[in-house]
Amino acid sequence: MRASSFGLLFVLASVACGDAEPAPGTLAFRSSGRAWLSPGVADTVLACLDVDGDGLDDLIVGGNASGRLEADRIAVLLSEGNGTFRDGTAEHLDGEAWASAPVGVQADLNGDGIDDLALFDAGNPEAGQQPEGGFQGGRPSLLLSTGSGRWTVSDALGEAVDRAPDEVCYLGCDGTLHAKSATSGDVDGDGDVDLWVESGGGYRSPRPHFLLNRGDGTFDLDASDARRSERLMTGPAGAWRYAAHLLADMDGDGDLDLVMGQLRRRDNDQDGLTNRIVFNDGAGRFRAGATLELPHVAWNEGFTYVKALAALDLDDDGALDLVLAHQRGNVNPDPEGLGNTGRYLQALLARGGGFEDASAATFGDQAVTMVVTLEPYGSNLNTPDRLAPMDLDLDGRMDLVMALAGPIGDHAPFAYLAGADGSFRALPGSVVTRARWWGERAYPIDVDGDGDLDLVHADLRPGADGLYGTADDQTELISSRSTLR
């Protein structure tokens, strides 16, 4: 049974953050509009693009489990230019797509110059693991542009999974795919955009693999050792269960390499797991022997989960550097109940064929973001999610935006602003709002078309029954405009 679809009920607001409005030209954000999505849950931004051609950024959104056993509809939300949105799903999407825990990759996948959306589903963790082990994922789908202002729901990704040989799936393939992360890029140099999918640990799910684009928005699943060595995923050092991935040219040879962020813990044979780069051999093959292990962090004795990655030139030397966003990994035994908490940004500068840790010089003291427990809501509200290089303050330098993470505050900065010396400073929570628990799953978007980045964030609310996780749940989508212009 599907969860209920939703309509939008608008409540416009002009609410200043705090007692006084910030001066124009200073970086701050003011609440400008609210929209109730009722009923329905849409707390996860999957793509940001101008769907209806009016010059305003629109959103493709989904719902992320949050205790519900039913999937949520993928929806198109059209910006009205005043901080509110309306449901444009029927106008711009042919067919329906649903997901319990959506993972989206925005890219031009059929070569028509218009972005599409590859949609994977990590499945519903509320259903628990299967008796044979692993979580059940959902069937992947593709929102494919038609060039007429509409996108069609294509089963091309699901068909690629159907064609995969049973031996590449845990207990055989059944058309579902449990995705932990996914990223895109032309890995084989044929001019079209391919996909990498981390799908380890899923029930009847393909092992981590490439989806190679045929050039027309259809794909072939390749999890073979000829394409990516199995030793990269299940090697003798416990090299498996990676949490984040990025395709980028890390050695400057013109080919996209695969950066893999660790999921390291003191059980499950993952003690030896390291962050690594797997280099492309020029023909889209990624072999175990062509890897570079990256330095561990000292925090939590190096047992961390890297939940987000960014590649950018931090020191202006022409080579790509890396920023890795860590959260505390499980440490067994765990008598203090630390769990998966905290945030630590690691800066790695490219140096002589390797990488040098420059975290302290780049990000300074990060003690405030490595805290364990935050009252009254407990732990795990300052962990990283999606790290995006963007010029947030319009000074010509790339800042780092932590999108879709927990509520914004000094303990969990939404952004890190780049300085002229290559260092970054955390954007204080008071610049965004005076309320401490605000901005959950915030996402940057230009809501009014003035050229600077504003914010939208989603607050989940129970419906009339007062219970979360039921069919009448609602989402309040709140926008906050930048004061730079």
GROMACS .gro file of C-alpha atoms in nm:
model
  485
    1MET     CA    1   0.000   0.000   0.000
    2ARG     CA    2   0.130   0.342  -0.095
    3ALA     CA    3   0.148   0.636   0.141
    4SER     CA    4  -0.090   0.920   0.066
    5SER     CA    5   0.012   1.177  -0.192
    6PHE     CA    6   0.000   1.537  -0.085
    7GLY     CA    7  -0.126   1.877  -0.180
    8LEU     CA    8   0.018   2.209  -0.073
    9LEU     CA    9  -0.149   2.449   0.165
   10PHE     CA   10   0.030   2.784   0.168
   11VAL     CA   11   0.086   2.996   0.475
   12LEU     CA   12   0.289   3.304   0.383
   13ALA     CA   13   0.501   3.458   0.654
   14SER     CA   14   0.744   3.746   0.690
   15VAL     CA   15   0.917   3.657   1.013
   16ALA     CA   16   1.246   3.819   1.106
   17CYS     CA   17   1.502   3.601   1.281
   18GLY     CA   18   1.549   3.766   1.617
   19ASP     CA   19   1.463   4.115   1.732
   20ALA     CA   20   1.639   4.306   1.454
   21GLU     CA   21   1.683   4.236   1.087
   22PRO     CA   22   2.041   4.202   0.962
   23ALA     CA   23   2.172   4.483   0.748
   24PRO     CA   24   2.156   4.432   0.370
   25GLY     CA   25   2.484   4.305   0.232
   26THR     CA   26   2.570   4.099   0.540
   27LEU     CA   27   2.534   3.722   0.522
   28ALA     CA   28   2.229   3.621   0.723
   29PHE     CA   29   1.898   3.449   0.653
   30ARG     CA   30   1.542   3.568   0.728
   31SER     CA   31   1.231   3.349   0.723
   32SER     CA   32   1.023   3.450   0.422
   33GLY     CA   33   0.766   3.184   0.343
   34ARG     CA   34   0.609   2.861   0.458
   35ALA     CA   35   0.418   2.590   0.282
   36TRP     CA   36   0.241   2.296   0.439
   37LEU     CA   37   0.254   1.971   0.248
   38SER     CA   38  -0.058   1.802   0.375
   39PRO     CA   39  -0.065   1.509   0.401
   40GLY     CA   40   0.273   1.379   0.292
   41VAL     CA   41   0.641   1.381   0.379
   42ALA     CA   42   0.897   1.563   0.166
   43ASP     CA   43   1.197   1.628   0.387
   44THR     CA   44   1.477   1.533   0.145
   45VAL     CA   45   1.585   1.745  -0.152
   46LEU     CA   46   1.695   1.516  -0.434
   47ALA     CA   47   1.751   1.772  -0.710
   48CYS     CA   48   1.742   2.147  -0.765
   49LEU     CA   49   1.676   2.275  -1.117
   50ASP     CA   50   1.449   2.512  -1.309
   51VAL     CA   51   1.174   2.268  -1.400
   52ASP     CA   52   0.921   2.508  -1.554
   53GLY     CA   53   1.162   2.750  -1.725
   54ASP     CA   54   1.064   3.060  -1.530
   55GLY     CA   55   1.417   3.135  -1.411
   56LEU     CA   56   1.352   3.015  -1.054
   57ASP     CA   57   1.504   2.714  -0.886
   58ASP     CA   58   1.254   2.435  -0.827
   59LEU     CA   59   1.292   2.119  -0.620
   60ILE     CA   60   1.245   1.746  -0.662
   61VAL     CA   61   1.185   1.602  -0.316
   62GLY     CA   62   1.117   1.277  -0.135
   63GLY     CA   63   1.057   1.152   0.217
   64ASN     CA   64   1.315   0.972   0.427
   65ALA     CA   65   1.152   0.689   0.626
   66SER     CA   66   1.139   0.848   0.974
   67GLY     CA   67   0.954   0.558   1.129
   68ARG     CA   68   0.701   0.499   0.850
   69LEU     CA   69   0.652   0.159   0.692
   70GLU     CA   70   0.513   0.306   0.369
   71ALA     CA   71   0.709   0.475   0.092
   72ASP     CA   72   0.667   0.843   0.007
   73ARG     CA   73   0.594   0.990  -0.332
   74ILE     CA   74   0.866   1.173  -0.522
   75ALA     CA   75   0.731   1.521  -0.597
   76VAL     CA   76   0.814   1.828  -0.803
   77LEU     CA   77   0.781   2.153  -0.608
   78LEU     CA   78   0.770   2.473  -0.815
   79SER     CA   79   0.903   2.795  -0.665
   80GLU     CA   80   0.665   3.089  -0.659
   81GLY     CA   81   0.952   3.335  -0.617
   82ASN     CA   82   0.835   3.455  -0.275
   83GLY     CA   83   0.961   3.169  -0.059
   84THR     CA   84   0.665   2.937  -0.116
   85PHE     CA   85   0.624   2.640  -0.348
   86ARG     CA   86   0.341   2.463  -0.521
   87ASP     CA   87   0.301   2.102  -0.624
   88GLY     CA   88   0.390   2.072  -0.994
   89THR     CA   89   0.423   1.694  -1.003
   90ALA     CA   90   0.125   1.630  -1.231
   91GLU     CA   91   0.232   1.912  -1.467
   92HIS     CA   92   0.590   1.797  -1.512
   93LEU     CA   93   0.618   1.427  -1.429
   94ASP     CA   94   0.475   1.144  -1.637
   95GLY     CA   95   0.424   0.850  -1.405
   96GLU     CA   96   0.493   0.808  -1.036
   97ALA     CA   97   0.803   0.731  -0.832
   98TRP     CA   98   0.813   0.625  -0.467
   99ALA     CA   99   1.092   0.565  -0.215
  100SER     CA  100   1.132   0.501   0.157
  101ALA     CA  101   1.488   0.631   0.191
  102PRO     CA  102   1.574   0.802  -0.139
  103VAL     CA  103   1.925   0.856  -0.273
  104GLY     CA  104   1.927   1.090  -0.573
  105VAL     CA  105   2.190   1.172  -0.835
  106GLN     CA  106   2.122   1.476  -1.053
  107ALA     CA  107   2.295   1.464  -1.395
  108ASP     CA  108   2.224   1.475  -1.769
  109LEU     CA  109   2.185   1.103  -1.828
  110ASN     CA  110   2.034   1.102  -2.178
  111GLY     CA  111   2.258   1.367  -2.338
  112ASP     CA  112   1.991   1.627  -2.415
  113GLY     CA  113   2.148   1.903  -2.208
  114ILE     CA  114   1.880   1.882  -1.936
  115ASP     CA  115   1.942   1.732  -1.595
  116ASP     CA  116   1.774   1.405  -1.505
  117LEU     CA  117   1.745   1.227  -1.170
  118ALA     CA  118   1.868   0.877  -1.093
  119LEU     CA  119   1.668   0.757  -0.793
  120PHE     CA  120   1.782   0.478  -0.565
  121ASP     CA  121   1.618   0.356  -0.246
  122ALA     CA  122   1.805   0.241   0.063
  123GLY     CA  123   1.481   0.074   0.172
  124ASN     CA  124   1.294   0.108   0.497
  125PRO     CA  125   1.510   0.042   0.804
  126GLU     CA  126   1.193   0.024   1.014
  127ALA     CA  127   1.122  -0.312   0.850
  128GLY     CA  128   1.446  -0.448   0.995
  129GLN     CA  129   1.702  -0.679   0.843
  130GLN     CA  130   1.604  -0.989   0.650
  131PRO     CA  131   1.651  -1.327   0.823
  132GLU     CA  132   1.942  -1.400   0.589
  133GLY     CA  133   2.098  -1.061   0.670
  134GLY     CA  134   2.098  -0.722   0.498
  135PHE     CA  135   1.834  -0.457   0.442
  136GLN     CA  136   1.583  -0.479   0.160
  137GLY     CA  137   1.617  -0.194  -0.087
  138GLY     CA  138   1.368  -0.065  -0.341
  139ARG     CA  139   1.359  -0.080  -0.718
  140PRO     CA  140   1.567   0.203  -0.870
  141SER     CA  141   1.406   0.442  -1.115
  142LEU     CA  142   1.502   0.727  -1.342
  143LEU     CA  143   1.330   1.061  -1.394
  144LEU     CA  144   1.429   1.123  -1.755
  145SER     CA  145   1.384   1.456  -1.934
  146THR     CA  146   1.184   1.464  -2.256
  147GLY     CA  147   1.283   1.816  -2.366
  148SER     CA  148   0.924   1.942  -2.344
  149GLY     CA  149   0.928   2.052  -1.981
  150ARG     CA  150   0.826   1.709  -1.862
  151TRP     CA  151   1.017   1.420  -1.711
  152THR     CA  152   0.909   1.058  -1.749
  153VAL     CA  153   0.957   0.788  -1.488
  154SER     CA  154   1.180   0.535  -1.663
  155ASP     CA  155   1.255   0.181  -1.546
  156ALA     CA  156   1.592   0.178  -1.724
  157LEU     CA  157   1.788   0.140  -1.399
  158GLY     CA  158   1.559  -0.136  -1.275
  159GLU     CA  159   1.595  -0.316  -1.607
  160ALA     CA  160   1.974  -0.297  -1.572
  161VAL     CA  161   1.943  -0.467  -1.232
  162ASP     CA  162   1.712  -0.730  -1.384
  163ARG     CA  163   1.978  -0.815  -1.645
  164ALA     CA  164   2.254  -0.852  -1.384
  165PRO     CA  165   2.373  -1.209  -1.332
  166ASP     CA  166   2.262  -1.363  -1.003
  167GLU     CA  167   2.619  -1.415  -0.888
  168VAL     CA  168   2.673  -1.039  -0.844
  169CYS     CA  169   2.385  -1.017  -0.593
  170TYR     CA  170   2.370  -1.136  -0.235
  171LEU     CA  171   2.148  -1.449  -0.249
  172GLY     CA  172   2.062  -1.368  -0.610
  173CYS     CA  173   1.907  -1.059  -0.772
  174ASP     CA  174   1.539  -0.977  -0.737
  175GLY     CA  175   1.523  -0.633  -0.902
  176THR     CA  176   1.573  -0.431  -0.585
  177LEU     CA  177   1.878  -0.229  -0.491
  178HIS     CA  178   1.982  -0.117  -0.141
  179ALA     CA  179   2.191   0.195  -0.208
  180LYS     CA  180   2.405   0.362   0.056
  181SER     CA  181   2.542   0.631  -0.174
  182ALA     CA  182   2.574   0.704  -0.543
  183THR     CA  183   2.766   0.945  -0.763
  184SER     CA  184   2.801   1.021  -1.134
  185GLY     CA  185   3.062   1.092  -1.400
  186ASP     CA  186   3.196   0.968  -1.734
  187VAL     CA  187   3.412   0.685  -1.606
  188ASP     CA  188   3.488   0.516  -1.939
  189GLY     CA  189   3.554   0.825  -2.149
  190ASP     CA  190   3.279   0.767  -2.406
  191GLY     CA  191   3.115   1.108  -2.353
  192ASP     CA  192   2.810   1.011  -2.148
  193VAL     CA  193   2.746   1.013  -1.775
  194ASP     CA  194   2.776   0.686  -1.585
  195LEU     CA  195   2.683   0.604  -1.226
  196TRP     CA  196   2.866   0.445  -0.935
  197VAL     CA  197   2.642   0.285  -0.671
  198GLU     CA  198   2.752   0.171  -0.325
  199SER     CA  199   2.507  -0.111  -0.256
  200GLY     CA  200   2.696  -0.337  -0.014
  201GLY     CA  201   2.510  -0.507   0.268
  202GLY     CA  202   2.174  -0.521   0.093
  203TYR     CA  203   1.942  -0.822   0.079
  204ARG     CA  204   1.928  -0.958  -0.278
  205SER     CA  205   2.109  -0.643  -0.383
  206PRO     CA  206   2.389  -0.616  -0.638
  207ARG     CA  207   2.729  -0.564  -0.484
  208PRO     CA  208   2.887  -0.219  -0.534
  209HIS     CA  209   2.888  -0.152  -0.906
  210PHE     CA  210   2.895   0.083  -1.201
  211LEU     CA  211   2.587   0.152  -1.411
  212LEU     CA  212   2.740   0.222  -1.751
  213ASN     CA  213   2.540   0.452  -1.976
  214ARG     CA  214   2.466   0.330  -2.327
  215GLY     CA  215   2.433   0.695  -2.432
  216ASP     CA  216   2.056   0.712  -2.443
  217GLY     CA  217   1.960   0.691  -2.077
  218THR     CA  218   1.969   0.311  -2.061
  219PHE     CA  219   2.235   0.130  -1.861
  220ASP     CA  220   2.431  -0.190  -1.807
  221LEU     CA  221   2.523  -0.298  -1.456
  222ASP     CA  222   2.890  -0.392  -1.422
  223ALA     CA  223   3.009  -0.535  -1.091
  224SER     CA  224   3.276  -0.753  -1.251
  225ASP     CA  225   3.635  -0.779  -1.135
  226ALA     CA  226   3.734  -0.658  -1.481
  227ARG     CA  227   3.568  -0.323  -1.405
  228ARG     CA  228   3.629  -0.289  -1.029
  229SER     CA  229   3.822  -0.544  -0.833
  230GLU     CA  230   3.623  -0.727  -0.568
  231ARG     CA  231   3.923  -0.681  -0.339
  232LEU     CA  232   3.835  -0.312  -0.318
  233MET     CA  233   3.512  -0.405  -0.143
  234THR     CA  234   3.586  -0.727   0.048
  235GLY     CA  235   3.963  -0.739   0.066
  236PRO     CA  236   4.175  -0.899   0.338
  237ALA     CA  237   4.201  -0.569   0.530
  238GLY     CA  238   3.825  -0.558   0.585
  239ALA     CA  239   3.782  -0.314   0.299
  240TRP     CA  240   3.406  -0.301   0.262
  241ARG     CA  241   3.104  -0.096   0.358
  242TYR     CA  242   3.209   0.243   0.230
  243ALA     CA  243   2.981   0.531   0.326
  244ALA     CA  244   3.046   0.808   0.070
  245HIS     CA  245   3.189   0.829  -0.280
  246LEU     CA  246   3.306   1.088  -0.528
  247LEU     CA  247   3.423   1.070  -0.889
  248ALA     CA  248   3.694   1.330  -0.958
  249ASP     CA  249   4.022   1.356  -1.148
  250MET     CA  250   4.254   1.331  -0.848
  251ASP     CA  251   4.579   1.271  -1.039
  252GLY     CA  252   4.531   1.525  -1.318
  253ASP     CA  253   4.543   1.275  -1.606
  254GLY     CA  254   4.198   1.362  -1.744
  255ASP     CA  255   4.021   1.050  -1.616
  256LEU     CA  256   3.779   1.034  -1.325
  257ASP     CA  257   3.905   0.847  -1.021
  258LEU     CA  258   3.694   0.702  -0.741
  259VAL     CA  259   3.731   0.849  -0.391
  260MET     CA  260   3.590   0.616  -0.125
  261GLY     CA  261   3.498   0.731   0.228
  262GLN     CA  262   3.535   0.471   0.499
  263LEU     CA  263   3.278   0.311   0.729
  264ARG     CA  264   3.532   0.198   0.987
  265ARG     CA  265   3.441   0.030   1.313
  266ARG     CA  266   3.580  -0.217   1.564
  267ASP     CA  267   3.365  -0.509   1.459
  268ASN     CA  268   3.245  -0.671   1.138
  269ASP     CA  269   3.611  -0.708   1.026
  270GLN     CA  270   3.627  -0.337   0.945
  271ASP     CA  271   3.919  -0.249   1.172
  272GLY     CA  272   4.158  -0.207   0.881
  273LEU     CA  273   3.934  -0.003   0.656
  274THR     CA  274   4.086   0.317   0.514
  275ASN     CA  275   3.971   0.606   0.304
  276ARG     CA  276   4.119   0.562  -0.039
  277ILE     CA  277   4.142   0.678  -0.397
  278VAL     CA  278   4.111   0.413  -0.667
  279PHE     CA  279   4.267   0.542  -0.987
  280ASN     CA  280   4.110   0.502  -1.330
  281ASP     CA  281   4.338   0.318  -1.573
  282GLY     CA  282   4.216   0.535  -1.861
  283ALA     CA  283   3.963   0.282  -1.986
  284GLY     CA  284   3.721   0.299  -1.695
  285ARG     CA  285   3.873   0.015  -1.495
  286PHE     CA  286   3.945   0.044  -1.123
  287ARG     CA  287   4.191  -0.216  -0.993
  288ALA     CA  288   4.299  -0.306  -0.641
  289GLY     CA  289   4.663  -0.233  -0.720
  290ALA     CA  290   4.593   0.123  -0.832
  291THR     CA  291   4.489   0.263  -0.495
  292LEU     CA  292   4.615   0.530  -0.259
  293GLU     CA  293   4.526   0.508   0.108
  294LEU     CA  294   4.450   0.841   0.274
  295PRO     CA  295   4.556   0.948   0.626
  296HIS     CA  296   4.330   0.857   0.915
  297VAL     CA  297   4.210   1.124   1.155
  298ALA     CA  298   4.328   1.114   1.515
  299TRP     CA  299   3.973   1.171   1.642
  300ASN     CA  300   3.811   0.858   1.787
  301GLU     CA  301   4.136   0.673   1.713
  302GLY     CA  302   4.055   0.687   1.342
  303PHE     CA  303   3.734   0.484   1.378
  304THR     CA  304   3.501   0.713   1.185
  305TYR     CA  305   3.237   0.708   0.916
  306VAL     CA  306   3.301   0.948   0.629
  307LYS     CA  307   2.953   1.064   0.535
  308ALA     CA  308   3.043   1.330   0.277
  309LEU     CA  309   3.330   1.421   0.043
  310ALA     CA  310   3.431   1.728  -0.157
  311ALA     CA  311   3.715   1.778  -0.405
  312LEU     CA  312   3.841   2.134  -0.459
  313ASP     CA  313   4.169   2.322  -0.481
  314LEU     CA  314   4.213   2.447  -0.125
  315ASP     CA  315   4.559   2.603  -0.169
  316ASP     CA  316   4.535   2.735  -0.528
  317ASP     CA  317   4.821   2.518  -0.657
  318GLY     CA  318   4.619   2.373  -0.946
  319ALA     CA  319   4.575   2.027  -0.790
  320LEU     CA  320   4.255   1.894  -0.641
  321ASP     CA  321   4.254   1.855  -0.264
  322LEU     CA  322   3.996   1.673  -0.050
  323VAL     CA  323   3.766   1.753   0.238
  324LEU     CA  324   3.626   1.453   0.425
  325ALA     CA  325   3.335   1.496   0.669
  326HIS     CA  326   3.363   1.241   0.951
  327GLN     CA  327   3.126   1.127   1.221
  328ARG     CA  328   3.225   0.903   1.513
  329GLY     CA  329   3.216   0.535   1.418
  330ASN     CA  330   3.100   0.254   1.640
  331VAL     CA  331   3.362   0.147   1.893
  332ASN     CA  332   3.288  -0.188   2.055
  333PRO     CA  333   3.257  -0.218   2.344
  334ASP     CA  334   3.092   0.124   2.380
  335PRO     CA  335   3.037   0.176   2.756
  336GLU     CA  336   2.981   0.550   2.717
  337GLY     CA  337   2.717   0.504   2.449
  338LEU     CA  338   2.891   0.740   2.209
  339GLY     CA  339   2.735   0.583   1.902
  340ASN     CA  340   2.755   0.760   1.568
  341THR     CA  341   2.785   1.119   1.688
  342GLY     CA  342   2.979   1.435   1.621
  343ARG     CA  343   3.135   1.600   1.317
  344TYR     CA  344   3.496   1.655   1.212
  345LEU     CA  345   3.615   1.801   0.881
  346GLN     CA  346   3.947   1.670   0.752
  347ALA     CA  347   4.144   1.870   0.493
  348LEU     CA  348   4.388   1.670   0.279
  349LEU     CA  349   4.623   1.867   0.053
  350ALA     CA  350   4.773   1.703  -0.257
  351ARG     CA  351   5.149   1.679  -0.207
  352GLY     CA  352   5.399   1.489  -0.424
  353GLY     CA  353   5.171   1.205  -0.528
  354GLY     CA  354   5.015   1.174  -0.182
  355PHE     CA  355   4.805   1.378   0.058
  356GLU     CA  356   4.899   1.574   0.369
  357ASP     CA  357   4.658   1.633   0.656
  358ALA     CA  358   4.609   2.009   0.703
  359SER     CA  359   4.286   1.998   0.906
  360ALA     CA  360   4.403   2.218   1.194
  361ALA     CA  361   4.529   2.496   0.966
  362THR     CA  362   4.223   2.475   0.742
  363PHE     CA  363   3.938   2.440   0.993
  364GLY     CA  364   4.092   2.537   1.328
  365ASP     CA  365   3.960   2.400   1.656
  366GLN     CA  366   3.655   2.180   1.592
  367ALA     CA  367   3.586   2.080   1.953
  368VAL     CA  368   3.236   2.232   1.948
  369THR     CA  369   3.122   2.004   1.663
  370MET     CA  370   3.264   1.686   1.817
  371VAL     CA  371   3.031   1.689   2.116
  372VAL     CA  372   2.852   1.369   2.209
  373THR     CA  373   2.518   1.465   2.363
  374LEU     CA  374   2.301   1.766   2.286
  375GLU     CA  375   2.014   1.831   2.523
  376PRO     CA  376   1.719   1.806   2.506
  377TYR     CA  377   1.724   1.599   2.188
  378GLY     CA  378   2.011   1.362   2.266
  379SER     CA  379   2.291   1.265   2.033
  380ASN     CA  380   2.342   1.242   1.658
  381LEU     CA  381   2.211   1.589   1.570
  382ASN     CA  382   2.540   1.735   1.450
  383THR     CA  383   2.656   1.468   1.208
  384PRO     CA  384   2.743   1.547   0.844
  385ASP     CA  385   2.533   1.463   0.542
  386ARG     CA  386   2.601   1.626   0.202
  387LEU     CA  387   2.905   1.852   0.151
  388ALA     CA  388   2.883   2.092  -0.144
  389PRO     CA  389   3.134   2.357  -0.259
  390MET     CA  390   2.938   2.679  -0.329
  391ASP     CA  391   3.008   3.052  -0.314
  392LEU     CA  392   2.762   3.131  -0.038
  393ASP     CA  393   2.884   3.483   0.047
  394LEU     CA  394   2.953   3.589  -0.316
  395ASP     CA  395   3.319   3.679  -0.258
  396GLY     CA  396   3.450   3.466  -0.547
  397ARG     CA  397   3.579   3.186  -0.321
  398MET     CA  398   3.422   2.843  -0.286
  399ASP     CA  399   3.269   2.788   0.055
  400LEU     CA  400   3.153   2.454   0.191
  401VAL     CA  401   2.783   2.398   0.256
  402MET     CA  402   2.669   2.108   0.474
  403ALA     CA  403   2.334   2.033   0.317
  404LEU     CA  404   2.062   1.802   0.450
  405ALA     CA  405   2.222   1.753   0.791
  406GLY     CA  406   2.061   1.804   1.133
  407PRO     CA  407   1.931   2.124   1.293
  408ILE     CA  408   2.165   2.421   1.241
  409GLY     CA  409   2.358   2.570   1.533
  410ASP     CA  410   2.710   2.646   1.649
  411HIS     CA  411   2.739   2.275   1.728
  412ALA     CA  412   2.633   2.190   1.369
  413PRO     CA  413   2.730   2.467   1.123
  414PHE     CA  414   2.540   2.488   0.799
  415ALA     CA  415   2.838   2.636   0.613
  416TYR     CA  416   3.212   2.698   0.636
  417LEU     CA  417   3.321   3.024   0.469
  418ALA     CA  418   3.650   3.033   0.280
  419GLY     CA  419   3.909   3.297   0.365
  420ALA     CA  420   4.176   3.446   0.141
  421ASP     CA  421   4.445   3.238   0.315
  422GLY     CA  422   4.279   2.902   0.235
  423SER     CA  423   4.130   2.856   0.581
  424PHE     CA  424   3.760   2.820   0.658
  425ARG     CA  425   3.551   2.953   0.944
  426ALA     CA  426   3.225   2.802   1.057
  427LEU     CA  427   2.917   3.014   0.993
  428PRO     CA  428   2.772   3.075   1.342
  429GLY     CA  429   2.424   2.952   1.408
  430SER     CA  430   2.309   3.300   1.511
  431VAL     CA  431   2.365   3.426   1.155
  432VAL     CA  432   2.106   3.183   1.031
  433THR     CA  433   1.860   3.209   1.317
  434ARG     CA  434   1.842   3.279   1.690
  435ALA     CA  435   1.655   2.954   1.751
  436ARG     CA  436   1.888   2.669   1.837
  437TRP     CA  437   1.688   2.378   1.696
  438TRP     CA  438   1.618   2.499   1.345
  439GLY     CA  439   1.708   2.411   0.990
  440GLU     CA  440   1.691   2.034   0.982
  441ARG     CA  441   1.780   1.898   0.635
  442ALA     CA  442   1.837   2.255   0.510
  443TYR     CA  443   1.927   2.294   0.144
  444PRO     CA  444   2.065   2.592  -0.052
  445ILE     CA  445   1.842   2.727  -0.329
  446ASP     CA  446   1.787   3.068  -0.488
  447VAL     CA  447   1.417   3.101  -0.402
  448ASP     CA  448   1.366   3.451  -0.543
  449GLY     CA  449   1.592   3.456  -0.851
  450ASP     CA  450   1.820   3.735  -0.729
  451GLY     CA  451   2.143   3.540  -0.773
  452ASP     CA  452   2.232   3.454  -0.415
  453LEU     CA  453   2.165   3.134  -0.225
  454ASP     CA  454   1.877   3.117   0.018
  455LEU     CA  455   1.773   2.820   0.233
  456VAL     CA  456   1.481   2.583   0.251
  457HIS     CA  457   1.434   2.332   0.527
  458ALA     CA  458   1.166   2.083   0.617
  459ASP     CA  459   1.004   2.032   0.956
  460LEU     CA  460   0.806   1.712   1.001
  461ARG     CA  461   0.479   1.740   1.193
  462PRO     CA  462   0.220   1.480   1.294
  463GLY     CA  463  -0.123   1.508   1.143
  464ALA     CA  464  -0.455   1.516   1.321
  465ASP     CA  465  -0.384   1.192   1.506
  466GLY     CA  466  -0.083   1.351   1.680
  467LEU     CA  467   0.140   1.056   1.589
  468TYR     CA  468   0.454   1.055   1.377
  469GLY     CA  469   0.496   0.777   1.121
  470THR     CA  470   0.132   0.759   1.015
  471ALA     CA  471  -0.039   0.837   0.686
  472ASP     CA  472  -0.147   1.190   0.783
  473ASP     CA  473   0.202   1.319   0.865
  474GLN     CA  474   0.279   1.663   0.727
  475THR     CA  475   0.585   1.858   0.621
  476GLU     CA  476   0.627   2.228   0.678
  477LEU     CA  477   0.863   2.359   0.410
  478ILE     CA  478   1.022   2.681   0.536
  479SER     CA  479   1.233   2.916   0.325
  480SER     CA  480   1.475   3.177   0.455
  481ARG     CA  481   1.612   3.441   0.221
  482SER     CA  482   1.968   3.562   0.216
  483THR     CA  483   2.027   3.927   0.305
  484LEU     CA  484   2.326   3.968   0.072
  485ARG     CA  485   2.119   4.143  -0.195
   0.00000   0.00000   0.00000
